[in-house]
Coordinates of C-alpha atoms in Angstrom, one line a residue:
M992 CA 38.0 38.7 -139.3
T993 CA 41.0 38.6 -141.6
A994 CA 41.2 35.1 -141.3
A995 CA 37.3 34.7 -141.6
L996 CA 37.6 36.1 -145.4
G997 CA 40.0 33.8 -146.2
A998 CA 38.8 30.4 -147.4
G999 CA 35.3 29.5 -146.3
A1000 CA 33.5 28.1 -143.2
V1001 CA 36.5 25.7 -142.2
A1002 CA 38.2 28.7 -141.2
V1003 CA 36.2 29.3 -138.0
G1004 CA 37.8 26.4 -136.3
A1005 CA 40.9 28.5 -136.0
M1006 CA 39.5 31.6 -134.5
A1007 CA 39.5 31.9 -130.6
F1008 CA 36.8 33.8 -129.1
G1009 CA 38.1 33.9 -125.7
G1010 CA 41.2 33.5 -123.9
L1011 CA 43.2 30.0 -124.0
S1012 CA 44.8 28.4 -121.2
G1013 CA 48.6 29.4 -120.5
S1014 CA 51.3 29.9 -118.0
A1015 CA 53.2 32.6 -118.9
G1016 CA 55.0 33.9 -115.9
A1017 CA 53.6 37.5 -114.4
A1018 CA 57.2 38.8 -114.2
E1019 CA 58.2 38.3 -117.7
A1020 CA 58.7 41.4 -119.6
N1021 CA 56.4 42.9 -122.3
L1022 CA 57.8 41.9 -125.6
V1023 CA 55.6 44.6 -127.6
R1024 CA 57.5 47.8 -128.4
N1025 CA 55.8 51.1 -127.7
A1026 CA 53.0 49.1 -126.0
G1027 CA 51.0 52.2 -124.8
F1028 CA 51.7 54.3 -128.0
E1029 CA 53.6 56.8 -126.0
S1030 CA 55.9 57.2 -128.8
G1031 CA 53.0 57.5 -131.4
L1032 CA 53.1 54.6 -134.0
N1033 CA 56.8 53.8 -133.6
G1034 CA 57.1 50.1 -134.1
W1035 CA 53.4 49.7 -135.5
T1036 CA 52.4 49.7 -139.1
C1037 CA 48.6 50.6 -139.8
S1038 CA 46.8 49.6 -143.0
A1039 CA 45.8 52.5 -145.4
G1040 CA 47.0 55.3 -143.1
S1041 CA 44.1 54.3 -141.0
G1042 CA 46.1 54.9 -137.3
T1043 CA 46.9 57.8 -135.2
T1044 CA 47.8 58.3 -131.6
V1045 CA 45.4 60.5 -129.3
S1046 CA 45.6 61.9 -125.9
S1047 CA 41.8 60.9 -125.0
P1048 CA 40.6 58.4 -124.4
V1049 CA 43.4 56.4 -122.9
H1050 CA 43.6 53.5 -120.9
G1051 CA 47.1 54.2 -119.3
G1052 CA 49.6 56.6 -119.7
T1053 CA 49.0 59.9 -122.1
A1054 CA 48.5 58.2 -125.2
A1055 CA 46.4 55.7 -127.0
L1056 CA 46.0 54.3 -130.5
K1057 CA 42.9 55.5 -132.6
A1058 CA 42.5 53.6 -136.1
T1059 CA 39.5 54.2 -138.3
P1060 CA 38.0 51.8 -140.9
T1061 CA 36.8 52.3 -144.3
G1062 CA 34.5 50.6 -146.7
S1063 CA 37.2 48.6 -148.0
D1064 CA 39.9 48.7 -145.1
H1065 CA 39.5 47.2 -141.4
A1066 CA 42.4 49.6 -140.1
R1067 CA 44.7 46.7 -139.1
C1068 CA 47.6 48.0 -137.0
A1069 CA 50.3 45.5 -136.5
Q1070 CA 53.8 45.0 -135.2
T1071 CA 56.3 42.0 -135.6
V1072 CA 57.8 40.4 -132.3
T1073 CA 60.7 38.3 -131.8
V1074 CA 60.0 35.2 -130.0
R1075 CA 61.3 31.8 -129.1
P1076 CA 60.3 28.5 -130.7
D1077 CA 58.2 25.9 -128.8
S1078 CA 57.2 28.4 -126.3
Q1079 CA 53.7 29.6 -124.9
Y1080 CA 52.8 33.3 -124.9
E1081 CA 50.0 35.4 -123.5
L1082 CA 48.7 38.4 -125.7
S1083 CA 46.5 40.9 -124.2
A1084 CA 45.1 44.5 -124.9
W1085 CA 42.7 47.0 -123.5
V1086 CA 40.2 48.2 -126.2
Q1087 CA 37.2 50.5 -126.7
G1088 CA 34.7 50.6 -129.6
S1089 CA 32.8 48.2 -131.6
Y1090 CA 33.9 45.1 -133.4
V1091 CA 37.6 45.4 -132.1
Y1092 CA 39.8 42.4 -132.6
L1093 CA 43.0 41.2 -131.4
G1094 CA 45.0 38.4 -132.6
A1095 CA 48.6 37.0 -133.4
S1096 CA 49.5 35.6 -137.1
G1097 CA 52.6 33.7 -138.1
T1098 CA 53.0 31.8 -134.9
G1099 CA 53.6 28.5 -136.6
T1100 CA 51.0 26.4 -135.0
T1101 CA 47.5 28.0 -134.8
D1102 CA 47.0 31.7 -135.4
V1103 CA 44.7 33.1 -132.6
S1104 CA 42.5 36.0 -132.7
T1105 CA 39.8 37.4 -130.0
W1106 CA 37.0 40.3 -130.5
T1107 CA 34.3 42.2 -128.7
P1108 CA 31.1 43.1 -130.3
G1109 CA 31.1 46.5 -128.6
T1110 CA 31.6 48.3 -125.5
S1111 CA 31.2 52.0 -124.4
G1112 CA 34.3 51.7 -121.9
W1113 CA 37.7 50.0 -121.7
Q1114 CA 37.5 46.2 -122.0
R1115 CA 40.6 43.9 -121.9
L1116 CA 40.9 41.2 -124.7
N1117 CA 43.2 38.4 -124.0
T1118 CA 44.3 35.2 -125.8
S1119 CA 47.3 32.8 -125.6
F1120 CA 49.2 30.5 -128.3
T1121 CA 52.2 28.2 -128.6
T1122 CA 55.0 28.9 -131.2
G1123 CA 56.0 26.2 -133.7
P1124 CA 59.4 24.6 -133.8
H1125 CA 60.9 26.9 -136.2
T1126 CA 59.0 30.1 -135.3
T1127 CA 61.4 33.1 -134.3
S1128 CA 58.7 35.9 -134.8
V1129 CA 55.1 36.5 -134.8
T1130 CA 53.1 39.4 -135.9
V1131 CA 50.8 41.1 -133.2
H1132 CA 47.6 42.8 -134.7
T1133 CA 44.5 44.6 -134.1
H1134 CA 41.8 45.9 -136.2
G1135 CA 38.0 46.9 -136.9
W1136 CA 35.6 46.0 -139.0
Y1137 CA 34.7 47.6 -142.6
G1138 CA 32.5 50.8 -142.5
Q1139 CA 32.3 50.6 -138.7
N1140 CA 33.3 53.6 -136.4
A1141 CA 36.9 54.3 -135.1
Y1142 CA 38.4 52.0 -132.2
H1143 CA 40.8 52.7 -129.7
V1144 CA 43.6 50.3 -128.3
D1145 CA 46.2 50.9 -125.3
D1146 CA 48.5 48.8 -123.2
V1147 CA 49.2 46.0 -125.5
A1148 CA 51.1 43.1 -123.9
L1149 CA 52.8 40.1 -124.9
T1150 CA 54.5 38.0 -122.5
G1151 CA 56.4 34.8 -122.7
P1152 CA 60.2 34.1 -123.2
G1153 CA 62.2 36.7 -125.2
G1154 CA 63.9 36.2 -128.3
D1155 CA 67.2 34.3 -128.4
P1156 CA 69.6 37.3 -127.6
G1157 CA 72.1 35.3 -130.0
E1158 CA 70.0 36.2 -133.0
P1159 CA 70.7 39.5 -135.0
D1160 CA 68.5 42.4 -134.4
P1161 CA 65.4 42.5 -136.9
Q1162 CA 65.9 44.2 -140.1
P1163 CA 63.7 46.2 -142.6
P1164 CA 62.5 44.1 -145.3
A1165 CA 64.0 44.1 -149.1
A1166 CA 62.9 46.9 -151.5
P1167 CA 60.1 45.2 -153.7
G1168 CA 60.6 45.1 -157.5
A1169 CA 59.1 47.7 -159.6
P1170 CA 55.3 47.5 -159.5
T1171 CA 53.3 47.1 -162.7
V1172 CA 50.3 49.1 -163.7
G1173 CA 46.8 47.5 -163.5
A1174 CA 43.5 49.4 -164.3
T1175 CA 43.5 53.3 -164.8
T1176 CA 40.6 55.7 -164.7
S1177 CA 40.6 59.3 -165.2
S1178 CA 41.3 59.9 -161.4
S1179 CA 42.9 56.6 -160.3
V1180 CA 45.6 54.0 -160.8
T1181 CA 46.1 50.4 -159.6
L1182 CA 49.4 49.1 -159.1
N1183 CA 50.6 45.5 -158.3
W1184 CA 53.8 44.1 -157.2
N1185 CA 55.5 40.9 -155.6
A1186 CA 55.4 40.2 -152.1
V1187 CA 58.6 40.7 -150.0
D1188 CA 59.6 38.3 -147.6
G1189 CA 59.4 39.6 -143.9
A1190 CA 57.2 42.5 -145.0
T1191 CA 54.0 43.5 -142.8
G1192 CA 52.8 46.1 -145.1
Y1193 CA 53.8 48.4 -148.0
T1194 CA 53.9 52.1 -148.7
V1195 CA 53.1 53.6 -152.3
H1196 CA 54.9 56.8 -153.1
R1197 CA 53.6 59.1 -155.7
D1198 CA 56.2 61.6 -157.4
G1199 CA 58.3 61.1 -154.2
T1200 CA 55.2 61.6 -151.8
R1201 CA 53.8 58.8 -149.6
A1202 CA 50.2 58.4 -151.4
L1203 CA 49.0 55.6 -149.0
S1204 CA 50.0 52.3 -147.0
V1205 CA 48.5 48.8 -147.5
Q1206 CA 48.9 45.3 -146.2
G1207 CA 48.7 43.6 -149.5
T1208 CA 50.5 43.5 -152.7
S1209 CA 48.0 45.9 -154.7
A1210 CA 46.9 49.5 -154.1
T1211 CA 44.8 51.8 -156.2
V1212 CA 45.9 55.6 -155.6
T1213 CA 42.6 57.9 -156.2
G1214 CA 42.2 61.5 -156.4
L1215 CA 44.6 62.0 -159.7
A1216 CA 44.2 64.4 -162.1
A1217 CA 42.8 63.2 -165.9
A1218 CA 45.4 62.8 -168.6
T1219 CA 48.2 63.2 -166.2
T1220 CA 51.4 61.0 -166.0
Y1221 CA 52.7 60.1 -162.6
E1222 CA 55.6 58.2 -161.2
F1223 CA 54.9 55.4 -158.5
R1224 CA 57.6 53.8 -156.4
V1225 CA 56.8 51.0 -153.6
S1226 CA 58.5 50.5 -150.4
A1227 CA 58.2 47.3 -147.9
V1228 CA 57.9 47.8 -144.2
N1229 CA 58.0 45.7 -141.2
G1230 CA 58.4 46.4 -137.2
A1231 CA 62.2 47.1 -137.8
G1232 CA 61.5 49.8 -140.5
E1233 CA 61.2 50.5 -144.1
S1234 CA 62.8 49.4 -147.1
A1235 CA 64.5 51.2 -150.0
K1236 CA 62.1 52.2 -152.6
S1237 CA 61.5 50.1 -155.6
A1238 CA 62.6 51.1 -159.2
P1239 CA 59.7 53.5 -160.6
V1240 CA 57.0 52.9 -162.9
T1241 CA 54.8 55.7 -164.8
A1242 CA 51.1 55.7 -165.6
T1243 CA 49.0 58.1 -167.3
T1244 CA 45.5 58.6 -166.1
D1245 CA 42.7 58.3 -168.8
R1246 CA 41.1 61.6 -170.2
T1247 CA 37.8 62.7 -168.5
G1248 CA 34.6 61.6 -170.5
D1249 CA 36.3 58.9 -172.5
G1250 CA 33.0 56.9 -172.9
G1251 CA 30.0 56.2 -171.1
G1252 CA 31.0 53.7 -168.5
P1253 CA 30.9 49.9 -168.0
G1254 CA 27.8 48.5 -170.0
T1255 CA 26.4 51.5 -171.2
G1256 CA 22.6 50.9 -171.7
V1257 CA 22.3 48.7 -168.8
P1258 CA 19.4 49.8 -166.4
K1259 CA 20.4 50.9 -163.0
H1260 CA 19.0 48.2 -161.6
A1261 CA 18.8 45.0 -163.7
V1262 CA 18.0 41.1 -164.2
T1263 CA 20.3 38.8 -165.6
G1264 CA 19.2 35.6 -167.0
Y1265 CA 21.2 32.7 -168.6
W1266 CA 19.9 31.3 -171.8
Q1267 CA 20.6 27.7 -172.5
N1268 CA 22.2 26.6 -175.8
F1269 CA 21.4 23.1 -175.1
D1270 CA 18.6 20.8 -174.0
N1271 CA 18.9 19.3 -170.7
G1272 CA 15.4 18.7 -169.5
A1273 CA 14.4 22.7 -169.0
R1274 CA 12.2 24.5 -171.7
V1275 CA 13.8 24.6 -174.8
Q1276 CA 13.6 28.4 -176.0
K1277 CA 14.5 30.6 -178.6
L1278 CA 15.6 33.9 -177.6
R1279 CA 12.7 35.7 -178.9
E1280 CA 10.7 33.5 -176.0
V1281 CA 12.9 34.8 -173.2
R1282 CA 10.7 37.2 -170.8
D1283 CA 11.0 40.7 -171.1
Q1284 CA 11.6 41.1 -167.3
Y1285 CA 15.1 40.0 -168.3
D1286 CA 17.6 43.1 -169.1
I1287 CA 20.9 41.2 -169.5
I1288 CA 20.6 37.7 -171.6
A1289 CA 23.7 35.5 -171.0
V1290 CA 23.9 33.0 -174.2
S1291 CA 25.5 29.7 -172.3
F1292 CA 28.1 28.9 -173.4
A1293 CA 30.8 29.8 -175.7
D1294 CA 33.1 26.6 -176.5
S1295 CA 36.8 26.2 -176.4
T1296 CA 39.0 25.4 -179.3
A1297 CA 42.2 23.3 -179.7
R1298 CA 44.3 26.7 -179.3
T1299 CA 44.5 27.7 -175.4
G1300 CA 42.5 30.9 -174.6
E1301 CA 40.3 30.9 -177.7
I1302 CA 36.6 30.6 -177.8
T1303 CA 34.0 29.8 -180.5
F1304 CA 30.1 29.5 -180.6
N1305 CA 28.3 26.5 -181.8
L1306 CA 24.4 26.9 -181.9
D1307 CA 23.0 23.7 -180.6
P1308 CA 20.6 22.0 -183.3
A1309 CA 18.3 20.8 -180.7
L1310 CA 16.9 24.5 -180.1
G1311 CA 15.0 24.3 -183.6
Y1312 CA 16.4 27.5 -185.5
S1313 CA 16.4 27.0 -189.1
S1314 CA 19.6 28.8 -189.6
V1315 CA 22.2 30.8 -187.4
Q1316 CA 21.0 33.8 -189.4
E1317 CA 17.6 33.3 -187.7
F1318 CA 19.6 33.4 -184.4
K1319 CA 21.6 36.2 -185.3
D1320 CA 17.9 38.1 -186.1
D1321 CA 16.8 37.0 -182.7
I1322 CA 19.7 38.7 -181.0
A1323 CA 19.2 41.9 -183.0
A1324 CA 15.5 41.9 -182.1
R1325 CA 16.1 41.5 -178.5
Q1326 CA 18.6 44.2 -178.6
A1327 CA 15.8 46.5 -180.4
D1328 CA 13.8 45.6 -177.3
G1329 CA 16.3 47.3 -174.9
K1330 CA 18.0 43.9 -173.8
K1331 CA 21.8 43.4 -173.6
V1332 CA 22.6 39.9 -175.3
I1333 CA 26.3 38.7 -174.1
I1334 CA 28.1 35.4 -174.6
S1335 CA 28.9 33.5 -171.6
V1336 CA 32.3 31.6 -171.3
G1337 CA 32.7 28.5 -168.9
G1338 CA 29.8 26.8 -167.0
E1339 CA 30.2 23.6 -165.1
K1340 CA 31.7 22.0 -168.3
G1341 CA 33.5 25.0 -169.8
N1342 CA 37.3 24.6 -169.6
V1343 CA 38.9 27.9 -171.1
I1344 CA 42.4 28.4 -170.0
V1345 CA 44.0 32.0 -170.0
N1346 CA 47.4 31.6 -168.6
D1347 CA 49.8 33.5 -170.4
S1348 CA 50.1 36.6 -173.0
A1349 CA 49.2 34.5 -176.0
S1350 CA 46.5 32.9 -174.6
A1351 CA 45.2 36.3 -173.4
A1352 CA 45.3 37.5 -176.8
R1353 CA 43.5 34.6 -178.4
F1354 CA 40.6 35.0 -176.1
A1355 CA 40.2 38.9 -176.7
D1356 CA 40.7 38.5 -180.6
S1357 CA 38.4 35.5 -180.6
A1358 CA 35.7 37.0 -178.2
H1359 CA 35.8 40.2 -180.4
R1360 CA 35.2 38.2 -183.5
L1361 CA 32.1 36.5 -181.7
M1362 CA 30.9 40.2 -180.7
E1363 CA 31.1 41.2 -184.3
E1364 CA 29.8 38.2 -185.8
Y1365 CA 26.6 37.5 -183.7
G1366 CA 26.2 40.9 -182.5
F1367 CA 26.9 40.3 -178.8
D1368 CA 27.0 43.3 -176.4
G1369 CA 29.7 41.7 -174.4
V1370 CA 30.9 38.7 -172.4
D1371 CA 30.2 36.8 -169.0
I1372 CA 32.8 35.0 -167.3
D1373 CA 31.6 32.0 -165.5
L1374 CA 34.8 29.9 -165.4
E1375 CA 34.4 27.3 -162.5
H1376 CA 37.7 25.6 -163.1
G1377 CA 40.3 28.4 -161.9
I1378 CA 41.5 31.6 -163.4
D1379 CA 44.8 33.3 -163.4
S1380 CA 43.5 37.1 -162.5
T1381 CA 46.8 38.4 -164.0
W1382 CA 46.1 37.0 -167.5
L1383 CA 42.5 37.1 -167.7
T1384 CA 42.7 40.8 -166.8
Q1385 CA 45.1 41.5 -169.7
A1386 CA 42.6 39.6 -172.1
L1387 CA 39.5 41.6 -170.8
R1388 CA 41.1 44.9 -171.0
S1389 CA 42.5 44.0 -174.3
L1390 CA 38.8 42.9 -175.3
S1391 CA 37.5 46.1 -174.0
A1392 CA 40.0 48.5 -176.0
K1393 CA 38.5 46.6 -179.1
A1394 CA 35.0 46.7 -178.3
G1395 CA 34.7 50.0 -176.3
P1396 CA 33.1 51.6 -173.4
S1397 CA 29.7 50.1 -174.1
M1398 CA 30.8 46.5 -173.6
V1399 CA 29.0 44.8 -171.0
L1400 CA 31.2 42.5 -168.9
T1401 CA 29.5 40.1 -166.0
M1402 CA 30.8 37.6 -164.1
A1403 CA 29.3 34.5 -162.0
P1404 CA 31.7 33.4 -159.3
Q1405 CA 31.0 30.7 -156.9
T1406 CA 30.5 31.7 -153.3
I1407 CA 34.2 30.3 -152.3
D1408 CA 35.7 32.5 -155.2
M1409 CA 34.3 35.9 -153.3
Q1410 CA 35.1 35.2 -149.6
S1411 CA 38.3 37.1 -149.7
T1412 CA 39.7 40.1 -151.8
S1413 CA 43.0 37.9 -152.2
T1414 CA 41.2 35.1 -154.1
E1415 CA 41.9 35.2 -158.0
Y1416 CA 38.2 35.9 -159.1
F1417 CA 38.0 38.8 -156.6
K1418 CA 41.1 40.2 -157.7
L1419 CA 40.2 40.0 -161.2
A1420 CA 36.7 41.9 -160.4
L1421 CA 38.8 44.5 -158.5
N1422 CA 41.4 44.8 -161.5
V1423 CA 38.7 45.5 -164.2
K1424 CA 36.6 47.3 -161.9
D1425 CA 36.4 50.3 -164.3
I1426 CA 34.9 48.2 -167.1
L1427 CA 33.0 45.7 -165.0
T1428 CA 29.2 45.9 -165.1
V1429 CA 28.0 43.3 -162.5
V1430 CA 29.1 40.4 -160.4
N1431 CA 26.3 38.0 -160.2
M1432 CA 27.8 35.5 -157.6
Q1433 CA 26.2 31.9 -157.6
Y1434 CA 24.4 31.7 -154.1
Y1435 CA 23.9 27.9 -154.7
N1436 CA 25.7 24.7 -155.1
S1437 CA 27.7 26.2 -152.1
G1438 CA 27.1 24.8 -148.5
S1439 CA 27.5 27.0 -145.4
M1440 CA 30.0 30.0 -146.0
L1441 CA 31.0 33.2 -143.8
G1442 CA 29.5 36.4 -144.0
C1443 CA 31.0 39.6 -143.4
D1444 CA 30.3 39.6 -140.0
N1445 CA 32.5 36.4 -139.4
E1446 CA 29.5 34.4 -138.9
V1447 CA 28.7 31.0 -140.6
Y1448 CA 25.4 31.1 -142.8
S1449 CA 23.5 28.2 -144.5
Q1450 CA 22.5 28.5 -148.1
G1451 CA 19.1 29.0 -148.8
S1452 CA 18.3 31.8 -146.5
V1453 CA 18.0 35.6 -146.7
D1454 CA 21.2 35.7 -144.3
F1455 CA 23.0 33.7 -146.8
L1456 CA 22.5 36.2 -149.7
T1457 CA 22.9 39.4 -147.6
A1458 CA 25.9 38.6 -145.4
L1459 CA 27.8 37.2 -148.3
A1460 CA 26.8 40.0 -150.7
C1461 CA 28.5 42.3 -147.9
I1462 CA 31.7 41.0 -148.5
Q1463 CA 31.7 42.2 -152.1
L1464 CA 30.2 45.4 -151.5
E1465 CA 32.6 46.2 -148.4
G1466 CA 35.5 44.6 -150.3
G1467 CA 35.6 47.0 -153.1
L1468 CA 33.1 46.5 -155.5
D1469 CA 30.4 49.4 -156.3
P1470 CA 26.8 48.3 -155.2
S1471 CA 26.0 48.9 -158.8
Q1472 CA 28.4 46.0 -159.4
V1473 CA 27.0 43.5 -157.3
G1474 CA 24.0 41.1 -158.1
L1475 CA 22.4 38.1 -156.3
G1476 CA 22.3 35.0 -158.2
T1477 CA 19.8 32.1 -157.5
P1478 CA 18.4 29.1 -159.3
A1479 CA 14.9 29.6 -161.2
S1480 CA 13.5 26.5 -159.6
T1481 CA 14.5 23.4 -157.4
R1482 CA 15.6 21.8 -160.7
G1483 CA 18.0 24.5 -161.6
A1484 CA 20.8 23.7 -159.2
G1485 CA 21.7 20.9 -156.9
S1486 CA 21.4 22.9 -154.1
G1487 CA 20.4 26.5 -152.7
Y1488 CA 17.1 27.1 -154.3
V1489 CA 15.2 29.9 -152.4
D1490 CA 11.9 31.2 -153.1
P1491 CA 11.5 34.4 -155.1
S1492 CA 10.2 35.9 -152.1
V1493 CA 13.5 35.5 -150.4
V1494 CA 15.4 37.1 -153.2
N1495 CA 13.2 40.0 -153.0
A1496 CA 13.7 40.4 -149.1
A1497 CA 17.5 40.2 -149.4
L1498 CA 17.4 42.9 -152.0
D1499 CA 15.0 45.0 -149.8
C1500 CA 17.6 44.3 -146.8
L1501 CA 20.5 45.5 -148.9
A1502 CA 18.9 48.4 -150.7
R1503 CA 16.6 49.7 -148.0
G1504 CA 17.7 48.1 -144.6
T1505 CA 14.1 46.4 -144.4
R1506 CA 12.9 42.6 -144.1
C1507 CA 16.6 41.6 -142.8
G1508 CA 17.0 38.2 -141.2
S1509 CA 19.3 37.8 -138.2
F1510 CA 22.1 39.8 -140.1
K1511 CA 21.5 43.6 -141.1
P1512 CA 24.3 45.2 -142.7
A1513 CA 25.8 48.5 -141.1
R1514 CA 24.6 50.3 -144.0
T1515 CA 22.3 50.1 -147.1
Y1516 CA 23.3 50.0 -150.7
P1517 CA 20.4 51.5 -152.8
G1518 CA 22.5 51.2 -155.8
I1519 CA 22.8 47.4 -155.8
R1520 CA 22.4 46.3 -159.4
G1521 CA 19.8 43.6 -159.1
A1522 CA 19.4 39.5 -159.4
M1523 CA 20.5 36.9 -161.9
T1524 CA 19.0 33.3 -162.3
W1525 CA 19.8 30.0 -163.8
S1526 CA 18.1 29.9 -166.1
T1527 CA 15.2 31.6 -168.3
N1528 CA 14.6 27.9 -169.5
W1529 CA 14.2 26.6 -166.0
D1530 CA 12.1 29.6 -165.3
A1531 CA 10.1 29.2 -168.3
L1532 CA 9.3 25.3 -167.1
N1533 CA 8.5 26.5 -163.5
G1534 CA 5.8 28.9 -165.3
N1535 CA 8.3 32.1 -165.1
R1536 CA 7.4 32.2 -161.4
W1537 CA 11.1 33.7 -160.6
S1538 CA 11.0 36.3 -163.2
D1539 CA 7.4 37.3 -162.5
A1540 CA 8.1 37.6 -158.8
V1541 CA 11.9 39.1 -158.9
G1542 CA 11.8 41.2 -162.3
P1543 CA 9.1 43.9 -160.9
H1544 CA 10.9 43.8 -157.5
V1545 CA 14.2 44.8 -159.0
H1546 CA 13.1 47.4 -161.4
S1547 CA 11.2 49.0 -158.5
L1548 CA 14.4 49.4 -156.4
P1549 CA 15.2 53.1 -155.4

């Protein structure tokens, strides 16, 4: 599954769902250290402190591994093992529980993984691989799945030629550089740092005490006191040990009650509609004509200027407004109706680049000017030509500081952008989670994609909507920050249109656990925000069929 949440359906081909042929001799020694966990977790690194050893159940000896996934961590435990290049290896382990995975990465050829959907007793998983011409170590790993129960592993075995005895013993990695501070709330601090060669995980230390362990290069430390300054350091770990700690960085949590949360005034369950500032054959509308079922109206789109990062807005004469002031009056009138009107940045042809501190500042300054000039309630990020999460995070935080906590911030990434928390779009969403209103992913113009259960789903089905939404819901976003984006008609997108009844079924599946297809999430998300469509104009041309069906259903969610 780790590979499955990487970069789309093509990753499935690299998955091995059963043993591969091999010829490692039965007499060869087991290369895994502490293979039966008789010495606790010595030699093993488990993500987010998820692993421990237990005396029951065990397969052999007196101990076994127990690892417990959470909603945002799949409890990966790993060990780096010295191997030889161009050699064949057999990997096996005895496992117990649901959705237990065993694999090897860094093979230099094809990384492998095998899994079991569930067993009440011990079951042996096995696979094999061949190392590449320059491979001297591989990482053996096991993990469960997000939100599932704890799993158990015992008697892990990797057999094949041992590492070159002439090579030096593995060494702990170097210390990471000082982390940088990302998002802060009254009870949490997000940290980011650069990767260290040879590291299989990292440990975050708060005021000299271990706070948590992670695999990636970012972490959010929670459970902090409001308006308090903390010191953080990071160390890198691998199978040989732990590095020295990084240089320290300090961060101060926010005061309690510093505002009303992201997008104050947006309904608990909301419908977003994009309004076209151009005529492309859909119904030309004035803002006053947008249906009342829409809670957030995203004016599409802002325009880029010659200055990198800067945006402006040009009202299209084709819409029939007599003046810019009439358009501004429409914005104010919709806001008086309880609607949020925001400016969308990007789209298919929009190319706004934020790639350094200067362009980040220009984006924040120009977006804030548009909010003040037109009365926009916030911004929508719909960039489809690549983003840099570091600098766009800086830009959005600067804009939020200027606009205040009531700013509405939405996003509309493509499906490929949200397949993994390592993608720039997903990292951006998590970086600004405390000021983020909703992510309305575009479930169209996509093709097949992997769901959170590692199965491939084709667009245009209830399973496509629910299984892909599950990745965001289990990857760190709050249910209130997840919406389902679909076309309002067959003409609204090149592919991926679904009948409004399918949108409603997917919402019921996620919120209530009913009307699901073949995929049913392990739990329900009654707080899911709602749905989005492209566009209010295509909806109007289609007799408002989408908003008439989806709008009331969203507003009736629990």
